[in-house]
mmCIF file with all atom_site columns, C-alpha atoms in Angstrom:
data_model
loop_
_atom_site.group_PDB
_atom_site.id
_atom_site.type_symbol
_atom_site.label_atom_id
_atom_site.label_alt_id
_atom_site.label_comp_id
_atom_site.label_asym_id
_atom_site.label_entity_id
_atom_site.label_seq_id
_atom_site.pdbx_PDB_ins_code
_atom_site.Cartn_x
_atom_site.Cartn_y
_atom_site.Cartn_z
_atom_site.occupancy
_atom_site.B_iso_or_equiv
_atom_site.pdbx_formal_charge
_atom_site.auth_seq_id
_atom_site.auth_comp_id
_atom_site.auth_asym_id
_atom_site.auth_atom_id
_atom_site.pdbx_PDB_model_num
ATOM 1   C CA . MET F 1 1   ? -10.571 14.169  -2.914  1.00 77.00 ? 1   MET F CA 1
ATOM 2   C CA . GLU F 1 2   ? -6.861  14.930  -0.696  1.00 85.00 ? 2   GLU F CA 1
ATOM 3   C CA . PHE F 1 3   ? -7.441  13.060  1.735   1.00 90.00 ? 3   PHE F CA 1
ATOM 4   C CA . CYS F 1 4   ? -9.080  9.935   -0.108  1.00 90.00 ? 4   CYS F CA 1
ATOM 5   C CA . GLN F 1 5   ? -5.383  9.948   -1.783  1.00 90.00 ? 5   GLN F CA 1
ATOM 6   C CA . SER F 1 6   ? -3.765  10.339  0.993   1.00 91.00 ? 6   SER F CA 1
ATOM 7   C CA . VAL F 1 7   ? -6.134  6.924   2.880   1.00 92.00 ? 7   VAL F CA 1
ATOM 8   C CA . ILE F 1 8   ? -4.348  5.336   -0.785  1.00 91.00 ? 8   ILE F CA 1
ATOM 9   C CA . ASN F 1 9   ? -1.277  6.411   0.134   1.00 90.00 ? 9   ASN F CA 1
ATOM 10  C CA . GLU F 1 10  ? -1.457  4.745   3.786   1.00 90.00 ? 10  GLU F CA 1
ATOM 11  C CA . THR F 1 11  ? -3.386  2.049   2.412   1.00 88.00 ? 11  THR F CA 1
ATOM 12  C CA . LEU F 1 12  ? -0.391  0.751   -0.402  1.00 88.00 ? 12  LEU F CA 1
ATOM 13  C CA . ARG F 1 13  ? 1.829   1.360   1.742   1.00 87.00 ? 13  ARG F CA 1
ATOM 14  C CA . PHE F 1 14  ? 0.628   -1.078  4.892   1.00 81.00 ? 14  PHE F CA 1
ATOM 15  C CA . GLY F 1 15  ? -0.571  -4.377  1.474   1.00 78.00 ? 15  GLY F CA 1
ATOM 16  C CA . ASN F 1 16  ? 1.479   -3.563  -1.448  1.00 76.00 ? 16  ASN F CA 1
ATOM 17  C CA . ILE F 1 17  ? 0.646   -4.804  -4.207  1.00 72.00 ? 17  ILE F CA 1
ATOM 18  C CA . ILE F 1 18  ? 4.004   -5.366  -5.611  1.00 76.00 ? 18  ILE F CA 1
ATOM 19  C CA . PRO F 1 19  ? 5.678   -8.022  -2.375  1.00 75.00 ? 19  PRO F CA 1
ATOM 20  C CA . VAL F 1 20  ? 9.141   -7.380  -4.274  1.00 80.00 ? 20  VAL F CA 1
ATOM 21  C CA . LEU F 1 21  ? 11.371  -5.946  -6.671  1.00 81.00 ? 21  LEU F CA 1
ATOM 22  C CA . TRP F 1 22  ? 14.056  -8.387  -8.926  1.00 84.00 ? 22  TRP F CA 1
ATOM 23  C CA . ARG F 1 23  ? 16.607  -7.074  -11.251 1.00 85.00 ? 23  ARG F CA 1
ATOM 24  C CA . LYS F 1 24  ? 19.802  -7.928  -12.117 1.00 91.00 ? 24  LYS F CA 1
ATOM 25  C CA . THR F 1 25  ? 22.866  -6.304  -11.920 1.00 92.00 ? 25  THR F CA 1
ATOM 26  C CA . LEU F 1 26  ? 24.544  -5.267  -14.880 1.00 94.00 ? 26  LEU F CA 1
ATOM 27  C CA . SER F 1 27  ? 28.081  -4.716  -14.247 1.00 96.00 ? 27  SER F CA 1
ATOM 28  C CA . ASP F 1 28  ? 30.293  -5.285  -10.613 1.00 96.00 ? 28  ASP F CA 1
ATOM 29  C CA . VAL F 1 29  ? 28.156  -3.379  -7.117  1.00 94.00 ? 29  VAL F CA 1
ATOM 30  C CA . TYR F 1 30  ? 30.012  -2.161  -4.769  1.00 95.00 ? 30  TYR F CA 1
ATOM 31  C CA . PHE F 1 31  ? 28.002  -1.814  -1.734  1.00 92.00 ? 31  PHE F CA 1
ATOM 32  C CA . LYS F 1 32  ? 28.864  -1.966  2.030   1.00 93.00 ? 32  LYS F CA 1
ATOM 33  C CA . GLY F 1 33  ? 32.717  -3.364  2.129   1.00 95.00 ? 33  GLY F CA 1
ATOM 34  C CA . TYR F 1 34  ? 30.929  -6.668  -0.704  1.00 95.00 ? 34  TYR F CA 1
ATOM 35  C CA . THR F 1 35  ? 31.182  -6.836  -4.502  1.00 96.00 ? 35  THR F CA 1
ATOM 36  C CA . ILE F 1 36  ? 27.900  -7.847  -5.721  1.00 95.00 ? 36  ILE F CA 1
ATOM 37  C CA . PRO F 1 37  ? 29.121  -9.746  -8.510  1.00 96.00 ? 37  PRO F CA 1
ATOM 38  C CA . GLN F 1 38  ? 27.452  -8.549  -12.408 1.00 96.00 ? 38  GLN F CA 1
ATOM 39  C CA . GLY F 1 39  ? 24.636  -10.853 -12.909 1.00 95.00 ? 39  GLY F CA 1
ATOM 40  C CA . THR F 1 40  ? 23.392  -11.187 -9.485  1.00 96.00 ? 40  THR F CA 1
ATOM 41  C CA . ALA F 1 41  ? 19.458  -11.314 -8.814  1.00 94.00 ? 41  ALA F CA 1
ATOM 42  C CA . ILE F 1 42  ? 18.616  -8.916  -6.281  1.00 90.00 ? 42  ILE F CA 1
ATOM 43  C CA . MET F 1 43  ? 15.281  -8.977  -4.937  1.00 87.00 ? 43  MET F CA 1
ATOM 44  C CA . THR F 1 44  ? 14.000  -5.828  -2.654  1.00 81.00 ? 44  THR F CA 1
ATOM 45  C CA . HIS F 1 45  ? 10.914  -6.284  -0.024  1.00 82.00 ? 45  HIS F CA 1
ATOM 46  C CA . ILE F 1 46  ? 9.479   -3.573  -0.925  1.00 82.00 ? 46  ILE F CA 1
ATOM 47  C CA . ALA F 1 47  ? 6.996   -4.786  2.396   1.00 78.00 ? 47  ALA F CA 1
ATOM 48  C CA . ALA F 1 48  ? 10.391  -4.060  4.388   1.00 81.00 ? 48  ALA F CA 1
ATOM 49  C CA . MET F 1 49  ? 11.124  -0.323  3.561   1.00 84.00 ? 49  MET F CA 1
ATOM 50  C CA . HIS F 1 50  ? 7.554   0.727   3.807   1.00 86.00 ? 50  HIS F CA 1
ATOM 51  C CA . LEU F 1 51  ? 7.443   -0.482  6.936   1.00 85.00 ? 51  LEU F CA 1
ATOM 52  C CA . ASP F 1 52  ? 11.474  1.129   7.432   1.00 88.00 ? 52  ASP F CA 1
ATOM 53  C CA . PRO F 1 53  ? 11.147  2.888   11.121  1.00 92.00 ? 53  PRO F CA 1
ATOM 54  C CA . SER F 1 54  ? 13.677  5.486   9.567   1.00 91.00 ? 54  SER F CA 1
ATOM 55  C CA . ALA F 1 55  ? 11.759  5.723   6.505   1.00 89.00 ? 55  ALA F CA 1
ATOM 56  C CA . PHE F 1 56  ? 8.578   6.031   8.559   1.00 91.00 ? 56  PHE F CA 1
ATOM 57  C CA . GLU F 1 57  ? 7.809   7.739   11.937  1.00 91.00 ? 57  GLU F CA 1
ATOM 58  C CA . ASN F 1 58  ? 5.489   4.697   13.742  1.00 93.00 ? 58  ASN F CA 1
ATOM 59  C CA . PRO F 1 59  ? 5.286   2.282   10.624  1.00 90.00 ? 59  PRO F CA 1
ATOM 60  C CA . ASN F 1 60  ? 3.448   0.162   11.581  1.00 87.00 ? 60  ASN F CA 1
ATOM 61  C CA . ASN F 1 61  ? 0.460   2.048   12.439  1.00 90.00 ? 61  ASN F CA 1
ATOM 62  C CA . PHE F 1 62  ? -2.153  2.896   9.643   1.00 90.00 ? 62  PHE F CA 1
ATOM 63  C CA . TYR F 1 63  ? -1.832  7.267   9.276   1.00 93.00 ? 63  TYR F CA 1
ATOM 64  C CA . PRO F 1 64  ? -3.107  7.791   6.740   1.00 93.00 ? 64  PRO F CA 1
ATOM 65  C CA . TRP F 1 65  ? -2.234  11.879  7.671   1.00 94.00 ? 65  TRP F CA 1
ATOM 66  C CA . ARG F 1 66  ? 1.555   11.579  6.949   1.00 92.00 ? 66  ARG F CA 1
ATOM 67  C CA . TRP F 1 67  ? 0.622   12.280  3.651   1.00 91.00 ? 67  TRP F CA 1
ATOM 68  C CA . LEU F 1 68  ? -0.444  15.368  4.035   1.00 90.00 ? 68  LEU F CA 1
ATOM 69  C CA . ALA F 1 69  ? 1.393   16.534  5.471   1.00 85.00 ? 69  ALA F CA 1
ATOM 70  C CA . MET F 1 70  ? 5.140   13.988  4.926   1.00 81.00 ? 70  MET F CA 1
ATOM 71  C CA . GLY F 1 71  ? 3.895   15.205  0.316   1.00 68.00 ? 71  GLY F CA 1
ATOM 72  C CA . LYS F 1 72  ? 6.302   12.189  -1.813  1.00 74.00 ? 72  LYS F CA 1
ATOM 73  C CA . SER F 1 73  ? 8.470   9.693   -0.244  1.00 76.00 ? 73  SER F CA 1
ATOM 74  C CA . ASN F 1 74  ? 11.835  7.844   -2.061  1.00 79.00 ? 74  ASN F CA 1
ATOM 75  C CA . ASN F 1 75  ? 11.118  5.169   0.691   1.00 81.00 ? 75  ASN F CA 1
ATOM 76  C CA . TRP F 1 76  ? 7.661   4.635   -1.073  1.00 82.00 ? 76  TRP F CA 1
ATOM 77  C CA . MET F 1 77  ? 7.319   2.463   -3.657  1.00 81.00 ? 77  MET F CA 1
ATOM 78  C CA . PRO F 1 78  ? 4.315   0.699   -4.642  1.00 82.00 ? 78  PRO F CA 1
ATOM 79  C CA . PHE F 1 79  ? 4.321   0.835   -8.355  1.00 83.00 ? 79  PHE F CA 1
ATOM 80  C CA . GLY F 1 80  ? 8.549   0.080   -8.137  1.00 78.00 ? 80  GLY F CA 1
ATOM 81  C CA . GLY F 1 81  ? 10.070  2.852   -8.888  1.00 77.00 ? 81  GLY F CA 1
ATOM 82  C CA . GLY F 1 82  ? 12.815  5.275   -11.824 1.00 76.00 ? 82  GLY F CA 1
ATOM 83  C CA . VAL F 1 83  ? 12.564  3.964   -15.630 1.00 77.00 ? 83  VAL F CA 1
ATOM 84  C CA . ARG F 1 84  ? 10.546  0.949   -14.628 1.00 77.00 ? 84  ARG F CA 1
ATOM 85  C CA . HIS F 1 85  ? 8.401   2.487   -12.516 1.00 81.00 ? 85  HIS F CA 1
ATOM 86  C CA . CYS F 1 86  ? 4.338   1.126   -13.428 1.00 84.00 ? 86  CYS F CA 1
ATOM 87  C CA . CYS F 1 87  ? 3.325   3.129   -16.392 1.00 88.00 ? 87  CYS F CA 1
ATOM 88  C CA . GLY F 1 88  ? -0.838  2.786   -15.144 1.00 89.00 ? 88  GLY F CA 1
ATOM 89  C CA . SER F 1 89  ? -0.435  3.881   -11.530 1.00 88.00 ? 89  SER F CA 1
ATOM 90  C CA . GLU F 1 90  ? -2.197  7.268   -12.149 1.00 90.00 ? 90  GLU F CA 1
ATOM 91  C CA . ILE F 1 91  ? -5.301  5.429   -13.903 1.00 93.00 ? 91  ILE F CA 1
ATOM 92  C CA . ALA F 1 92  ? -5.044  2.288   -10.955 1.00 90.00 ? 92  ALA F CA 1
ATOM 93  C CA . ARG F 1 93  ? -4.875  5.220   -8.281  1.00 89.00 ? 93  ARG F CA 1
ATOM 94  C CA . MET F 1 94  ? -8.127  7.219   -9.426  1.00 93.00 ? 94  MET F CA 1
ATOM 95  C CA . GLU F 1 95  ? -10.075 3.334   -10.428 1.00 94.00 ? 95  GLU F CA 1
ATOM 96  C CA . ILE F 1 96  ? -8.890  2.903   -6.751  1.00 92.00 ? 96  ILE F CA 1
ATOM 97  C CA . ALA F 1 97  ? -10.211 6.685   -5.527  1.00 93.00 ? 97  ALA F CA 1
ATOM 98  C CA . VAL F 1 98  ? -14.399 6.164   -7.489  1.00 94.00 ? 98  VAL F CA 1
ATOM 99  C CA . PHE F 1 99  ? -14.701 2.359   -6.350  1.00 93.00 ? 99  PHE F CA 1
ATOM 100 C CA . LEU F 1 100 ? -13.894 3.646   -2.764  1.00 92.00 ? 100 LEU F CA 1
ATOM 101 C CA . ARG F 1 101 ? -15.676 6.768   -3.021  1.00 91.00 ? 101 ARG F CA 1
ATOM 102 C CA . TYR F 1 102 ? -19.422 5.141   -4.530  1.00 92.00 ? 102 TYR F CA 1
ATOM 103 C CA . LEU F 1 103 ? -18.008 2.607   -1.510  1.00 91.00 ? 103 LEU F CA 1
ATOM 104 C CA . VAL F 1 104 ? -18.451 4.496   1.107   1.00 90.00 ? 104 VAL F CA 1
ATOM 105 C CA . LEU F 1 105 ? -21.563 6.928   0.219   1.00 91.00 ? 105 LEU F CA 1
ATOM 106 C CA . ASN F 1 106 ? -23.744 3.303   -0.928  1.00 94.00 ? 106 ASN F CA 1
ATOM 107 C CA . TYR F 1 107 ? -23.014 1.022   1.079   1.00 94.00 ? 107 TYR F CA 1
ATOM 108 C CA . ASP F 1 108 ? -22.320 -0.043  4.727   1.00 92.00 ? 108 ASP F CA 1
ATOM 109 C CA . TRP F 1 109 ? -20.232 -3.362  5.318   1.00 89.00 ? 109 TRP F CA 1
ATOM 110 C CA . GLU F 1 110 ? -19.655 -5.210  8.655   1.00 91.00 ? 110 GLU F CA 1
ATOM 111 C CA . LEU F 1 111 ? -16.596 -8.004  9.540   1.00 92.00 ? 111 LEU F CA 1
ATOM 112 C CA . VAL F 1 112 ? -18.019 -11.403 9.953   1.00 94.00 ? 112 VAL F CA 1
ATOM 113 C CA . GLU F 1 113 ? -15.790 -12.670 12.272  1.00 92.00 ? 113 GLU F CA 1
ATOM 114 C CA . HIS F 1 114 ? -13.092 -11.506 13.998  1.00 91.00 ? 114 HIS F CA 1
ATOM 115 C CA . ASP F 1 115 ? -9.960  -11.025 11.933  1.00 90.00 ? 115 ASP F CA 1
ATOM 116 C CA . HIS F 1 116 ? -6.628  -8.745  12.331  1.00 85.00 ? 116 HIS F CA 1
ATOM 117 C CA . PRO F 1 117 ? -3.305  -8.145  9.806   1.00 81.00 ? 117 PRO F CA 1
ATOM 118 C CA . VAL F 1 118 ? -0.345  -9.983  9.911   1.00 80.00 ? 118 VAL F CA 1
ATOM 119 C CA . ALA F 1 119 ? 2.625   -8.979  8.124   1.00 70.00 ? 119 ALA F CA 1
ATOM 120 C CA . LEU F 1 120 ? 5.128   -11.374 7.294   1.00 67.00 ? 120 LEU F CA 1
ATOM 121 C CA . PRO F 1 121 ? 5.899   -11.265 4.605   1.00 64.00 ? 121 PRO F CA 1
ATOM 122 C CA . SER F 1 122 ? 3.219   -8.469  3.814   1.00 69.00 ? 122 SER F CA 1
ATOM 123 C CA . VAL F 1 123 ? 0.639   -7.575  5.389   1.00 73.00 ? 123 VAL F CA 1
ATOM 124 C CA . THR F 1 124 ? -1.835  -10.313 4.965   1.00 79.00 ? 124 THR F CA 1
ATOM 125 C CA . PHE F 1 125 ? -5.193  -11.178 7.034   1.00 85.00 ? 125 PHE F CA 1
ATOM 126 C CA . PRO F 1 126 ? -5.256  -14.903 8.085   1.00 90.00 ? 126 PRO F CA 1
ATOM 127 C CA . LYS F 1 127 ? -9.007  -15.204 6.840   1.00 92.00 ? 127 LYS F CA 1
ATOM 128 C CA . GLY F 1 128 ? -9.042  -13.818 4.310   1.00 89.00 ? 128 GLY F CA 1
ATOM 129 C CA . LEU F 1 129 ? -10.803 -10.184 5.655   1.00 89.00 ? 129 LEU F CA 1
ATOM 130 C CA . PRO F 1 130 ? -14.438 -12.025 5.483   1.00 93.00 ? 130 PRO F CA 1
ATOM 131 C CA . ILE F 1 131 ? -17.312 -8.453  5.401   1.00 92.00 ? 131 ILE F CA 1
ATOM 132 C CA . ARG F 1 132 ? -21.044 -8.884  4.786   1.00 93.00 ? 132 ARG F CA 1
ATOM 133 C CA . ILE F 1 133 ? -21.552 -5.595  2.294   1.00 92.00 ? 133 ILE F CA 1
ATOM 134 C CA . HIS F 1 134 ? -25.461 -3.835  2.818   1.00 91.00 ? 134 HIS F CA 1
ATOM 135 C CA . PRO F 1 135 ? -26.226 -0.933  0.421   1.00 93.00 ? 135 PRO F CA 1
ATOM 136 C CA . LEU F 1 136 ? -28.153 2.436   2.139   1.00 90.00 ? 136 LEU F CA 1
ATOM 137 C CA . GLU F 1 137 ? -30.849 2.631   2.928   1.00 81.00 ? 137 GLU F CA 1
ATOM 138 C CA . GLU F 1 138 ? -32.251 5.960   -0.251  1.00 66.00 ? 138 GLU F CA 1
ATOM 139 C CA . LYS F 1 139 ? -31.857 8.797   1.860   1.00 58.00 ? 139 LYS F CA 1
ATOM 140 C CA . THR F 1 140 ? -34.457 11.415  2.074   1.00 55.00 ? 140 THR F CA 1
ATOM 141 C CA . PRO F 1 141 ? -34.877 15.056  1.424   1.00 57.00 ? 141 PRO F CA 1
#
């Protein structure tokens, strides 16, 4: 299941559940010569971080093997981070893994019509990536 988790990580890096994180400054923040006043709403765009070439090599390529070598990354935040990290993240990852295993072992699928990913502001498919799912034939021993 290690590679399955790498596929899940890479999928979440591309198509994050939460496109942005909102926070409010509790005090004045000084950042690169600028002052961000207390009470200012700050928006972190997760897709911008996940597709940043300084954080991920070849960020526009779907490459799940990167997670086998890289392990954890401070630049990967599909479930938030710190004290506000989603408490259900591990059960969500487990549910995704069970669903993927069942899907791959029991079904085949095909594109209904051509579609392509667009990364503005987060990765999506203009047509919703329409697919047709077929049960696999029973395997004979």
